[in-house]
Amino acid sequence: MTHDAATGRLHFTLEATASGSSARAARFTTRHNEVLTPTFMPVGTHAAVRSQRREDLLDSGAQVLLANTYHLMLRPGTEMFEKFGGIHGFMNWPRSVLTDSGGYQIFSLPGSRTLCEEYAEFTSYVDNALIRLSPERSIEAQRAIGADIMMALDQCVPSTVDRDAARSAMQLTHRWAQRSLDARGDSAQALFGIVQGASYPDLRVESAKTIAQMPFDGYAIGGLAVGESSAQREDCTAIVAELLPPHSPRYLMGVGTTRDLLEAVHRGVDMFDCILPTSLAKQGVAFTSLGRRDLRRAAYRGMEGPIDPACRCYTCRTYSIAYLFHLQRVHETTGWQLLSLHNIHFYMQLMRTMRQHILAGTWLPFYQAQRDVLDARDSYGKAPSHVTKAVRRKRLLKRGRYEVLVKEGIGYIRDIASGEIMHPGGDPEHEVRSLYLEQSRLIERLRERTDEPLVLWDVGLGAAANAMTAIREVEHLVPAITRPLKVFSFENDLDSLKLALDHPGRFRHLRHAAPRALLAESRWQSPTAAIEWRLLAGDFAQRQFDAPPPDIIFFDPFSYKTDGAMWTLSAFCELAKACAGKAAELFTYTYSTRVRAAMLAAGFYVAKGRGTGPKAETTIGLTPGAAATAHGHELLGLDWLAKWRRSETQVPLGDLEDHDTWREAVLAHPQFNLSLPNFGKVV
């Protein structure tokens, strides 16, 4: 069930908690953007993520950057941030920034600092000036920097320190936490408290309970990844997370590897930061979907293909492993930049994937499958000394999670893991025309005399059969068609299209300039017709609000087994919002009872679609505005409602805690009202 925080500056909403786990999906809002969790924060200690351009960070989906108060107050100094109106203006960063308080830096400089109740005193590495950092001074600096989220000053100690030292540091952290809150005052900036206690479970419990009593906007787990074992870290994380307020963000500081993140999310953590994606990239190490790859190994010399075949980042789209190996071998800084870009992109995609599985109710299988994969070291091994032509040809038919099947000279794309095939009902172009183009009356609507563009959403670009069949049909009918067409394709994995483009002889609809232009520029404009095609890559749940509300939706992702988050009640509720009151029609290949129930509960009117291939029926969804027009579709009637009430599969897919009244919404849906003049009829 969704819960909103009653108080606080972040308006935190807990969207889902995974069954059999403490893994959570949530969202909160800072002064600059909405943040979806779980999330990873790239480390920009000096107001810059090392070796990375702002544009690459934005493209990776980074929602929050971490900067460090200790370093920034020394150079360039808080006066500079005041001049530029804060760190966002200074570094031209449009999204959120979290600033560390400087507590870890105090810990990491034991030879040049002294500590007392009031403050820590240390020598500046910039000009040898004596600096006193107190909770009040830290908050003052963070306010001047303009962070969206500030951290309370704490005393961090090694996790292996003796018990008395750990207790003393913990108690000082508690007193400094209250002073940090008092210093924050009425600032609109959020403030997080930090739990300490080294590796002593009872101290961690005491600290968590104490910090949780204070009115912070979020809560962090500090003092880990400083000497303890991974098992100790995981146990400590679980103990603390369970005691922190459930309706506030939880942040594990300075951790870690991709496996560390997976384990911490499983234990209820929402936010992370770590320097590993860039620091290990400088050493030639890449995090990939099949484990780590260390480009210091000679096994990679001359190896073809991307560093990660399942990745869509610029590095993987552009450069071979052999080239990256060469850059590492000659100590070229471009290699560090390209590997850092990939690593950050991989971390961000991992967090988005974890969120999708939590929301879809498939977290535990994903977690169990990924535990060993993410920690694998150079799992690819050396390339075979000899590859036969037959093996080479077979490899060309695969890319990432997809492979090409050929039947009667026609190519089909299959998801290797699930076995699902795109457009399995015969010739894909024939299926697209029947199921999508003809039912939506696309051509007739484009013949209407109006300058208002027709907006088509292609949800699940796949190998582009839907979009390209529509585009080719419209271009063929010029000049009879004058109404502009705007096509927005949504896809989170472009490997299927790339694979199909490698075999244009098997995919007739791709013998056109548009698909390659779309991949290269995310946009294509027809030179002969009023057609604009745009690609919105990434998570559909986020990208759907980047497009104008649709007139027509071709809803064609893989089934719930493969793309679970796309078919839930929550997803259809969000889609209904994205339609923004427009008279929109949705066409999809399924006639699943659960999907139809989810659409009804989300507010769509639902009609029978024509059969295709092995399916006797498909499904059409209409927004209330579309249902009020002469749409020509047969709405589901009382006979379907009676079957649904007897069905063992009547419950919509996904987490229903957010929608307690879904059953009532189906039963009371206006389309089942017998008094309606068009009830159950073709209108």
XYZ file of C-alpha atoms in Angstrom:
683
model
C 0.000 0.000 0.000
C 1.264 3.486 -0.829
C 2.030 5.598 2.231
C 2.831 9.310 2.260
C 4.992 10.823 4.969
C 2.850 13.029 7.165
C 5.648 15.490 7.795
C 9.022 16.387 6.359
C 10.390 18.271 3.413
C 10.658 15.363 0.978
C 7.011 14.219 0.708
C 8.161 10.604 0.832
C 5.849 7.932 -0.615
C 6.431 4.213 -0.021
C 5.037 2.477 -3.116
C 5.776 -1.203 -2.529
C 7.604 -3.637 -0.263
C 8.652 -6.948 -1.803
C 7.071 -10.145 -0.547
C 9.495 -12.178 1.570
C 11.969 -9.308 1.665
C 12.450 -5.802 3.044
C 13.210 -4.444 -0.441
C 11.266 -1.235 -1.064
C 10.271 0.977 -3.968
C 9.498 4.570 -3.077
C 9.651 8.136 -4.319
C 10.293 11.513 -2.781
C 10.533 15.081 -4.019
C 13.368 17.520 -3.444
C 13.442 21.165 -4.457
C 14.748 20.146 -7.904
C 13.201 16.832 -8.938
C 11.338 13.692 -7.994
C 13.617 10.818 -6.954
C 12.580 7.197 -7.527
C 14.139 4.602 -5.257
C 16.161 2.477 -4.947
C 18.682 4.968 -6.287
C 22.441 5.323 -6.565
C 24.158 8.712 -6.222
C 27.371 9.190 -8.238
C 30.056 10.840 -6.137
C 30.996 14.353 -7.202
C 33.256 15.249 -4.286
C 34.464 18.562 -5.743
C 31.157 19.414 -7.513
C 32.119 17.124 -10.408
C 31.975 13.373 -10.956
C 35.513 12.476 -11.948
C 36.021 12.059 -15.713
C 32.296 12.458 -16.470
C 30.427 15.110 -18.413
C 27.191 16.561 -17.096
C 25.387 15.311 -20.234
C 26.524 11.725 -19.654
C 25.335 11.819 -16.046
C 21.941 13.118 -17.113
C 21.730 10.453 -19.816
C 22.544 7.731 -17.276
C 19.454 8.709 -15.290
C 21.354 10.000 -12.250
C 18.775 11.653 -9.997
C 21.037 12.842 -7.176
C 24.753 13.678 -7.066
C 26.807 13.601 -3.873
C 29.218 16.436 -3.099
C 31.422 16.886 -0.043
C 31.128 19.788 2.371
C 34.651 19.378 3.764
C 36.312 19.732 0.369
C 33.978 22.411 -1.003
C 34.294 24.707 2.008
C 38.080 24.628 1.510
C 37.965 25.072 -2.249
C 36.302 26.978 -3.859
C 34.841 28.185 -0.535
C 31.238 28.861 0.442
C 31.456 32.466 -0.833
C 31.641 31.136 -4.384
C 28.393 29.210 -3.976
C 26.680 32.266 -2.534
C 27.806 34.205 -5.615
C 26.338 31.625 -8.006
C 23.177 31.026 -6.002
C 24.256 27.578 -4.857
C 25.922 24.480 -6.226
C 23.258 23.887 -8.879
C 24.031 27.170 -10.606
C 27.768 26.745 -10.066
C 27.979 23.327 -11.751
C 24.867 23.763 -13.953
C 23.211 20.644 -12.542
C 19.384 20.603 -12.792
C 18.682 17.676 -10.456
C 19.261 17.034 -6.759
C 22.486 17.291 -4.758
C 23.239 15.669 -1.402
C 26.188 16.971 0.610
C 28.148 14.859 3.072
C 28.789 16.706 6.319
C 32.564 16.215 6.436
C 32.422 13.640 9.223
C 34.066 10.897 7.174
C 36.890 13.230 6.169
C 37.522 14.007 9.844
C 37.791 10.251 10.403
C 40.129 9.771 7.435
C 42.606 12.449 8.605
C 43.587 11.143 12.075
C 47.099 12.539 11.907
C 46.059 16.128 11.304
C 42.967 16.720 13.425
C 41.861 16.969 17.023
C 38.402 16.285 18.318
C 36.471 17.715 21.266
C 32.849 18.070 22.308
C 32.355 21.327 20.457
C 34.137 20.702 17.166
C 36.802 18.927 15.124
C 39.900 20.929 14.348
C 42.171 20.194 11.392
C 44.667 21.801 9.059
C 43.516 22.757 5.568
C 45.311 20.852 2.824
C 44.838 23.925 0.617
C 46.664 26.611 2.602
C 47.510 25.000 5.991
C 44.964 27.239 7.738
C 43.445 25.895 10.965
C 39.794 24.893 10.370
C 37.197 24.193 13.047
C 34.239 22.152 11.880
C 31.312 21.985 14.288
C 27.764 20.763 13.615
C 26.681 24.380 13.287
C 29.511 25.243 10.891
C 28.837 22.157 8.794
C 25.143 23.037 8.427
C 26.014 26.666 7.703
C 28.321 25.531 4.899
C 25.769 23.080 3.492
C 23.090 25.757 3.490
C 25.423 28.081 1.580
C 26.292 25.308 -0.881
C 22.571 24.881 -1.475
C 22.263 21.117 -1.161
C 18.799 19.601 -1.512
C 19.742 17.098 1.202
C 22.204 17.886 4.003
C 23.838 15.414 6.382
C 24.256 15.883 10.118
C 27.858 15.989 11.299
C 28.887 12.681 12.884
C 31.974 10.982 14.256
C 32.907 8.011 12.124
C 35.240 5.365 13.567
C 36.609 2.104 12.096
C 34.112 -0.742 12.375
C 36.793 -2.760 14.208
C 37.394 -0.154 16.949
C 37.055 -1.282 20.576
C 33.655 -1.085 22.217
C 34.350 1.912 24.477
C 35.608 4.003 21.559
C 32.610 2.972 19.449
C 30.161 3.944 22.229
C 31.877 7.286 22.803
C 31.762 8.151 19.075
C 28.135 7.062 18.870
C 27.083 9.233 21.793
C 28.926 12.246 20.370
C 27.183 11.600 17.039
C 23.816 11.714 18.844
C 24.600 15.040 20.505
C 25.882 16.486 17.247
C 22.733 15.234 15.483
C 20.539 17.376 17.736
C 22.830 20.369 17.247
C 22.640 19.878 13.465
C 18.833 19.877 13.628
C 18.836 23.048 15.708
C 21.247 24.706 13.263
C 19.108 23.786 10.255
C 16.260 25.909 11.616
C 13.514 26.691 9.098
C 15.595 26.017 5.989
C 13.686 24.250 3.215
C 16.663 21.917 2.748
C 16.161 18.346 3.944
C 18.454 16.952 6.654
C 19.402 13.329 7.354
C 20.605 11.908 10.670
C 23.291 9.211 10.807
C 23.335 5.947 12.772
C 26.738 4.865 14.158
C 27.926 2.082 16.475
C 30.696 0.286 14.561
C 30.066 -3.488 14.283
C 28.410 -3.883 17.696
C 24.764 -4.931 17.186
C 23.553 -3.569 20.523
C 25.170 -0.180 19.863
C 23.642 -0.081 16.394
C 20.215 -0.786 17.905
C 20.696 1.946 20.498
C 21.876 4.434 17.887
C 19.077 3.617 15.441
C 16.421 4.064 18.122
C 17.953 7.347 19.280
C 18.346 8.877 15.816
C 14.893 7.642 14.743
C 13.340 9.650 17.599
C 14.667 12.872 16.056
C 12.639 14.660 13.358
C 15.025 14.162 10.451
C 13.765 14.004 6.868
C 15.732 10.811 6.245
C 18.086 8.440 8.038
C 21.529 7.182 7.084
C 23.611 4.198 8.138
C 27.201 5.384 8.536
C 30.481 3.826 9.598
C 30.348 0.817 7.257
C 32.726 -0.266 4.488
C 35.561 0.770 6.824
C 37.033 -2.583 7.801
C 34.182 -4.996 8.529
C 33.403 -8.172 6.561
C 30.565 -8.239 4.043
C 28.574 -10.529 6.366
C 28.969 -8.075 9.244
C 27.934 -5.213 6.972
C 24.833 -7.038 5.771
C 23.803 -8.028 9.306
C 24.313 -4.492 10.571
C 22.319 -3.049 7.679
C 19.409 -5.400 8.351
C 19.356 -4.602 12.084
C 19.389 -0.844 11.565
C 17.006 -0.652 8.600
C 14.349 -2.539 10.532
C 14.433 0.096 13.278
C 14.361 3.189 11.076
C 11.059 4.967 10.346
C 9.350 3.175 7.448
C 8.047 6.364 5.820
C 11.381 8.138 5.387
C 14.321 7.467 3.045
C 17.091 5.139 4.243
C 20.615 5.807 3.021
C 23.616 3.449 3.305
C 26.700 5.665 3.106
C 29.756 4.812 1.019
C 28.644 1.323 -0.078
C 29.538 -0.252 -2.511
C 29.828 -2.934 -5.181
C 26.818 -3.983 -7.230
C 26.452 -7.058 -5.008
C 26.546 -4.799 -1.918
C 23.726 -2.708 -3.364
C 21.619 -5.782 -4.134
C 22.045 -7.102 -0.591
C 21.306 -3.735 1.003
C 18.154 -3.197 -1.071
C 17.028 -6.668 0.032
C 17.409 -5.429 3.620
C 15.383 -2.268 3.141
C 17.805 0.476 2.016
C 16.733 3.116 -0.523
C 19.808 5.254 -1.307
C 23.511 4.636 -1.942
C 26.723 6.366 -2.926
C 30.203 5.050 -3.653
C 33.311 6.031 -5.609
C 33.843 2.492 -6.974
C 32.241 3.016 -10.425
C 34.845 5.666 -11.294
C 37.780 4.611 -9.108
C 37.772 1.024 -10.364
C 37.213 2.240 -13.929
C 40.526 4.089 -13.630
C 42.121 0.711 -12.876
C 40.422 -0.877 -15.894
C 37.586 -2.667 -14.085
C 34.058 -2.699 -15.497
C 30.860 -3.863 -13.800
C 28.673 -5.825 -16.220
C 25.535 -7.935 -16.297
C 27.708 -11.075 -16.121
C 30.110 -9.904 -13.442
C 33.275 -7.811 -13.374
C 35.730 -7.561 -16.262
C 39.314 -6.525 -15.561
C 40.909 -5.004 -18.639
C 44.376 -5.440 -17.197
C 44.103 -9.067 -18.315
C 45.728 -9.923 -21.640
C 42.783 -12.231 -22.405
C 40.873 -9.175 -23.642
C 43.405 -8.114 -26.240
C 41.769 -8.324 -29.660
C 38.378 -9.410 -28.260
C 35.393 -8.228 -30.298
C 32.055 -7.004 -29.019
C 31.061 -4.560 -26.273
C 32.256 -4.727 -22.675
C 28.695 -5.740 -21.728
C 26.439 -7.213 -24.462
C 23.320 -6.362 -22.449
C 24.211 -2.669 -21.971
C 22.964 0.283 -24.042
C 25.377 2.964 -22.797
C 27.457 5.045 -25.220
C 30.608 3.048 -24.455
C 28.983 -0.303 -25.202
C 27.229 1.024 -28.315
C 30.420 2.487 -29.734
C 33.625 0.660 -28.709
C 34.953 -2.882 -28.670
C 36.568 -4.582 -25.684
C 39.808 -4.679 -27.654
C 39.836 -0.896 -28.017
C 39.098 -0.339 -24.334
C 41.851 -2.807 -23.465
C 44.243 -0.826 -25.666
C 43.328 2.464 -23.962
C 43.946 0.881 -20.568
C 47.280 -0.580 -21.670
C 48.611 2.781 -22.956
C 47.231 4.676 -19.912
C 45.015 6.857 -22.074
C 42.578 8.857 -19.907
C 39.847 8.354 -22.502
C 39.714 4.717 -21.359
C 39.023 5.805 -17.781
C 36.296 8.144 -18.996
C 34.597 5.506 -21.152
C 34.698 2.792 -18.485
C 33.428 5.235 -15.834
C 30.563 6.182 -18.131
C 29.670 2.517 -18.548
C 29.966 1.716 -14.835
C 27.725 4.605 -13.791
C 25.206 3.690 -16.477
C 25.280 0.074 -15.303
C 24.703 1.061 -11.671
C 21.772 3.269 -12.651
C 20.212 0.577 -14.808
C 20.654 -1.961 -12.009
C 18.761 0.311 -9.611
C 15.948 0.820 -12.119
C 15.731 -2.925 -12.702
C 15.563 -3.604 -8.961
C 12.755 -1.070 -8.659
C 10.832 -2.718 -11.511
C 11.037 -6.133 -9.866
C 9.919 -4.769 -6.491
C 6.904 -3.085 -8.082
C 6.109 -6.142 -10.201
C 6.254 -8.573 -7.270
C 9.170 -10.527 -8.788
C 11.922 -9.334 -6.453
C 12.900 -12.613 -4.768
C 13.603 -14.610 -7.962
C 15.581 -11.657 -9.328
C 17.539 -11.251 -6.091
C 18.389 -14.937 -5.897
C 19.457 -15.067 -9.545
C 21.672 -11.979 -9.324
C 23.558 -12.610 -6.069
C 26.340 -14.692 -7.558
C 26.240 -13.114 -11.028
C 26.961 -9.587 -9.806
C 29.955 -10.706 -7.750
C 31.497 -12.896 -10.459
C 35.027 -11.923 -11.480
C 35.972 -12.168 -15.150
C 33.300 -14.784 -15.657
C 33.632 -14.618 -19.441
C 37.162 -16.075 -19.363
C 39.370 -16.177 -22.449
C 38.007 -16.251 -25.936
C 38.200 -19.682 -27.617
C 41.387 -20.153 -29.597
C 39.360 -21.173 -32.668
C 35.775 -20.375 -33.606
C 34.200 -22.313 -36.467
C 32.169 -20.584 -39.185
C 29.035 -22.359 -37.976
C 29.526 -21.063 -34.435
C 30.295 -17.579 -35.762
C 27.078 -17.568 -37.843
C 25.088 -18.717 -34.839
C 26.559 -15.954 -32.685
C 25.512 -13.361 -35.246
C 21.913 -14.393 -34.622
C 22.122 -13.365 -30.962
C 22.474 -10.056 -29.159
C 22.033 -9.534 -25.443
C 18.879 -11.365 -24.355
C 17.531 -11.844 -27.903
C 17.983 -14.164 -30.869
C 16.709 -14.303 -34.454
C 14.462 -17.156 -35.585
C 13.763 -17.672 -39.287
C 10.564 -19.356 -40.476
C 9.727 -19.564 -44.185
C 12.202 -16.780 -44.878
C 10.693 -14.363 -42.319
C 12.672 -13.222 -39.284
C 11.281 -13.194 -35.752
C 12.879 -11.937 -32.545
C 12.741 -14.219 -29.501
C 13.560 -13.440 -25.873
C 16.032 -16.192 -24.983
C 15.222 -16.383 -21.260
C 11.421 -16.565 -21.534
C 11.107 -18.058 -25.028
C 8.567 -15.391 -26.023
C 8.497 -14.358 -29.686
C 7.589 -10.938 -31.041
C 4.546 -11.131 -33.349
C 4.306 -14.934 -33.348
C 1.004 -15.057 -35.237
C 2.387 -15.282 -38.786
C 3.846 -12.514 -40.942
C 4.499 -9.627 -38.491
C 3.419 -6.962 -41.012
C 0.069 -8.677 -41.585
C -0.488 -8.957 -37.831
C 0.371 -5.283 -37.289
C -2.034 -4.148 -40.007
C -4.897 -6.212 -38.635
C -4.386 -5.717 -34.902
C -3.151 -2.126 -34.773
C -3.538 -0.130 -37.992
C -6.990 -1.290 -39.077
C -8.595 -1.457 -35.621
C -7.322 2.013 -34.706
C -8.521 3.462 -38.046
C -5.132 5.141 -38.224
C -5.274 5.932 -41.946
C -8.862 7.220 -41.796
C -7.979 9.507 -38.893
C -4.932 10.834 -40.739
C -7.185 11.772 -43.681
C -9.115 14.163 -41.445
C -8.728 17.808 -42.459
C -6.923 19.268 -39.467
C -3.499 20.644 -38.643
C -3.570 19.089 -35.155
C -1.068 16.209 -35.108
C -2.270 12.691 -34.392
C -0.164 11.373 -31.510
C 0.625 7.647 -31.624
C 2.332 5.908 -28.699
C 4.235 2.753 -29.650
C 4.760 1.109 -26.245
C 7.325 -1.654 -26.664
C 9.324 -0.676 -29.761
C 10.893 -4.146 -30.006
C 12.117 -4.644 -33.577
C 9.987 -1.646 -34.692
C 7.414 -3.715 -36.624
C 4.454 -1.657 -35.343
C 5.964 1.787 -35.897
C 7.585 0.999 -39.253
C 4.487 -0.682 -40.698
C 2.508 2.435 -39.813
C 5.165 4.805 -41.181
C 5.562 2.918 -44.462
C 1.781 2.781 -44.914
C 1.419 6.521 -44.377
C 4.333 7.404 -46.679
C 2.814 5.186 -49.388
C -0.463 7.139 -49.277
C 1.053 10.633 -49.627
C -0.363 13.094 -50.779
C -3.796 11.746 -49.809
C -2.781 12.093 -46.139
C -2.088 15.603 -44.869
C -2.661 15.420 -41.100
C 0.668 15.343 -39.237
C 1.587 12.107 -37.421
C 3.818 12.108 -34.349
C 5.022 8.654 -33.262
C 6.596 8.162 -29.820
C 8.246 4.778 -29.319
C 9.073 3.580 -25.806
C 11.686 0.879 -25.161
C 14.032 -0.065 -22.317
C 16.192 -2.513 -24.301
C 17.187 -1.599 -27.858
C 19.101 -4.825 -28.523
C 16.113 -6.382 -30.307
C 16.029 -3.572 -32.874
C 19.810 -3.581 -33.265
C 19.785 -7.346 -33.807
C 17.030 -7.124 -36.422
C 18.906 -4.324 -38.222
C 21.891 -6.669 -38.500
C 19.663 -8.943 -40.625
C 17.592 -6.637 -42.884
C 17.047 -9.457 -45.347
C 14.883 -11.210 -42.738
C 12.970 -8.107 -41.609
C 11.358 -6.359 -44.592
C 9.918 -3.518 -42.546
C 13.443 -2.359 -41.619
C 14.584 -1.720 -45.211
C 14.217 2.000 -44.616
C 16.407 4.848 -43.351
C 14.189 5.625 -40.352
C 15.203 2.882 -37.830
C 18.942 3.551 -38.047
C 18.376 7.299 -37.815
C 16.175 6.755 -34.772
C 18.885 4.715 -33.029
C 21.529 7.311 -33.826
C 19.607 10.490 -33.013
C 16.491 9.312 -31.066
C 14.493 11.221 -33.702
C 13.603 10.913 -37.390
C 11.640 13.213 -39.684
C 10.178 11.866 -42.904
C 11.392 13.750 -45.999
C 8.195 12.875 -47.916
C 5.378 12.959 -45.349
C 4.356 14.896 -42.233
C 5.721 12.208 -39.899
C 7.964 12.713 -36.883
C 9.250 9.650 -35.016
C 10.871 9.952 -31.601
C 12.488 7.360 -29.333
C 12.001 7.612 -25.566
C 14.441 5.020 -24.236
C 14.306 3.812 -20.646
C 11.675 2.907 -18.107
C 8.200 3.498 -19.566
C 6.867 4.346 -16.094
C 9.119 7.415 -16.132
C 9.288 8.282 -19.845
C 5.539 8.238 -20.577
C 5.219 11.702 -19.061
C 7.879 13.040 -21.488
C 5.511 12.644 -24.444
C 2.288 14.548 -25.238
C -0.939 12.683 -24.366
C -1.758 10.078 -27.026
C -4.674 9.680 -29.415
C -3.772 6.041 -30.121
C -1.661 3.570 -28.123
C -0.145 0.419 -29.603
C 0.531 -1.409 -26.320
C 2.936 -4.192 -27.256
C 5.482 -5.082 -24.533
C 6.291 -8.698 -23.783
C 3.909 -10.518 -21.452
C 3.820 -10.288 -17.667
C 6.358 -13.128 -17.462
C 9.019 -10.943 -19.094
C 7.869 -7.320 -18.632
C 5.944 -7.713 -15.393
C 5.838 -4.067 -14.328
C 4.085 -3.041 -17.558
C 0.916 -5.071 -16.924
C 0.055 -4.200 -13.333
C -2.913 -2.234 -12.049
C -0.511 0.507 -10.938
C 0.938 0.731 -14.448
C -2.493 1.139 -16.052
C -3.462 3.753 -13.453
C -0.333 5.733 -14.362
C -1.102 5.296 -18.057
C -4.615 6.640 -17.505
C -3.092 9.724 -15.860
C -0.689 10.181 -18.774
C -3.622 10.275 -21.196
C -4.607 13.499 -19.381
C -8.317 13.378 -20.158
C -7.761 12.872 -23.888
C -10.003 10.653 -26.020
C -7.402 7.914 -26.402
C -7.717 4.323 -27.611
C -5.346 1.512 -26.592
C -4.830 -1.680 -28.604
C -3.044 -4.741 -27.262
C -2.626 -8.374 -28.250
C -3.710 -9.962 -24.951
C -7.188 -10.856 -23.788
C -6.089 -11.863 -20.296
C -8.851 -11.580 -17.700
C -6.397 -10.074 -15.221
C -5.230 -7.421 -17.674
C -8.789 -6.501 -18.600
C -9.712 -6.250 -14.901
C -6.697 -4.004 -14.293
C -7.699 -1.727 -17.166
C -11.272 -1.480 -15.910
C -10.127 -0.760 -12.350
C -7.804 1.939 -13.717
C -10.750 3.688 -15.377
C -10.490 2.472 -18.971
C -13.515 1.192 -20.850
C -12.646 -2.224 -22.281
C -13.789 -3.710 -25.584
C -13.197 -6.890 -27.552
C -10.501 -6.712 -30.207
C -10.271 -8.888 -33.291
C -8.456 -12.208 -33.072
C -4.930 -12.646 -34.334
C -2.867 -15.800 -34.837
C -3.680 -18.275 -32.047
C -5.729 -15.722 -30.063
C -9.513 -15.719 -30.466
C -9.698 -12.134 -29.209
C -7.500 -9.192 -28.335
C -8.262 -6.166 -26.173
C -9.101 -2.524 -26.774
C -9.033 0.075 -24.018
C -10.763 3.440 -24.239
C -10.460 6.453 -22.005
C -13.812 7.937 -20.919
C -13.491 10.583 -23.633
C -13.006 7.956 -26.318
C -15.838 5.801 -24.952
C -18.208 8.748 -25.308
C -17.595 8.931 -29.078
C -18.832 6.715 -31.908
C -15.886 4.400 -31.510
C -17.214 1.290 -33.265
C -15.941 -1.244 -30.704
C -17.935 -3.893 -28.793
C -17.591 -3.222 -25.074
C -17.402 -6.129 -22.660
C -20.831 -6.824 -21.200
C -22.512 -8.580 -18.317
C -21.652 -11.997 -19.755
C -17.951 -11.170 -19.392
C -18.547 -9.723 -15.933
C -20.263 -12.951 -14.845
C -17.365 -15.049 -16.163
C -14.904 -12.737 -14.419
C -16.666 -13.178 -11.078
C -16.347 -16.962 -11.433
C -12.782 -16.856 -12.689
C -9.773 -18.002 -10.686
C -7.701 -15.326 -12.463
C -9.859 -12.300 -11.776
C -7.293 -10.450 -9.626
C -5.216 -7.804 -11.485
C -1.483 -8.312 -11.639
C 0.941 -6.517 -9.337
C 0.787 -5.113 -5.824
C -2.842 -4.251 -5.004
C -2.212 -2.653 -1.627
C -2.283 0.747 -3.314
C -5.726 0.040 -4.721
C -7.988 -1.309 -1.990
C -11.142 -0.627 -4.014
C -10.124 -2.266 -7.291
C -12.877 -4.931 -7.108
C -15.553 -2.345 -6.441
C -14.167 -0.250 -9.293
C -14.663 -3.148 -11.721
C -18.163 -4.014 -10.505
C -19.314 -0.401 -10.513
C -17.698 0.496 -13.841
C -20.078 2.606 -15.973
C -19.740 0.285 -18.972
C -21.696 -2.378 -17.066
C -24.573 0.019 -16.387
C -27.605 -1.378 -18.222
C -29.172 2.074 -18.374
C -26.496 3.321 -20.749
C -27.902 3.628 -24.286
C -24.827 2.040 -25.888
C -24.212 -0.640 -23.259
C -22.560 -3.722 -24.728
C -23.205 -2.647 -28.296
C -21.179 -1.654 -31.265
C -21.515 2.106 -31.379
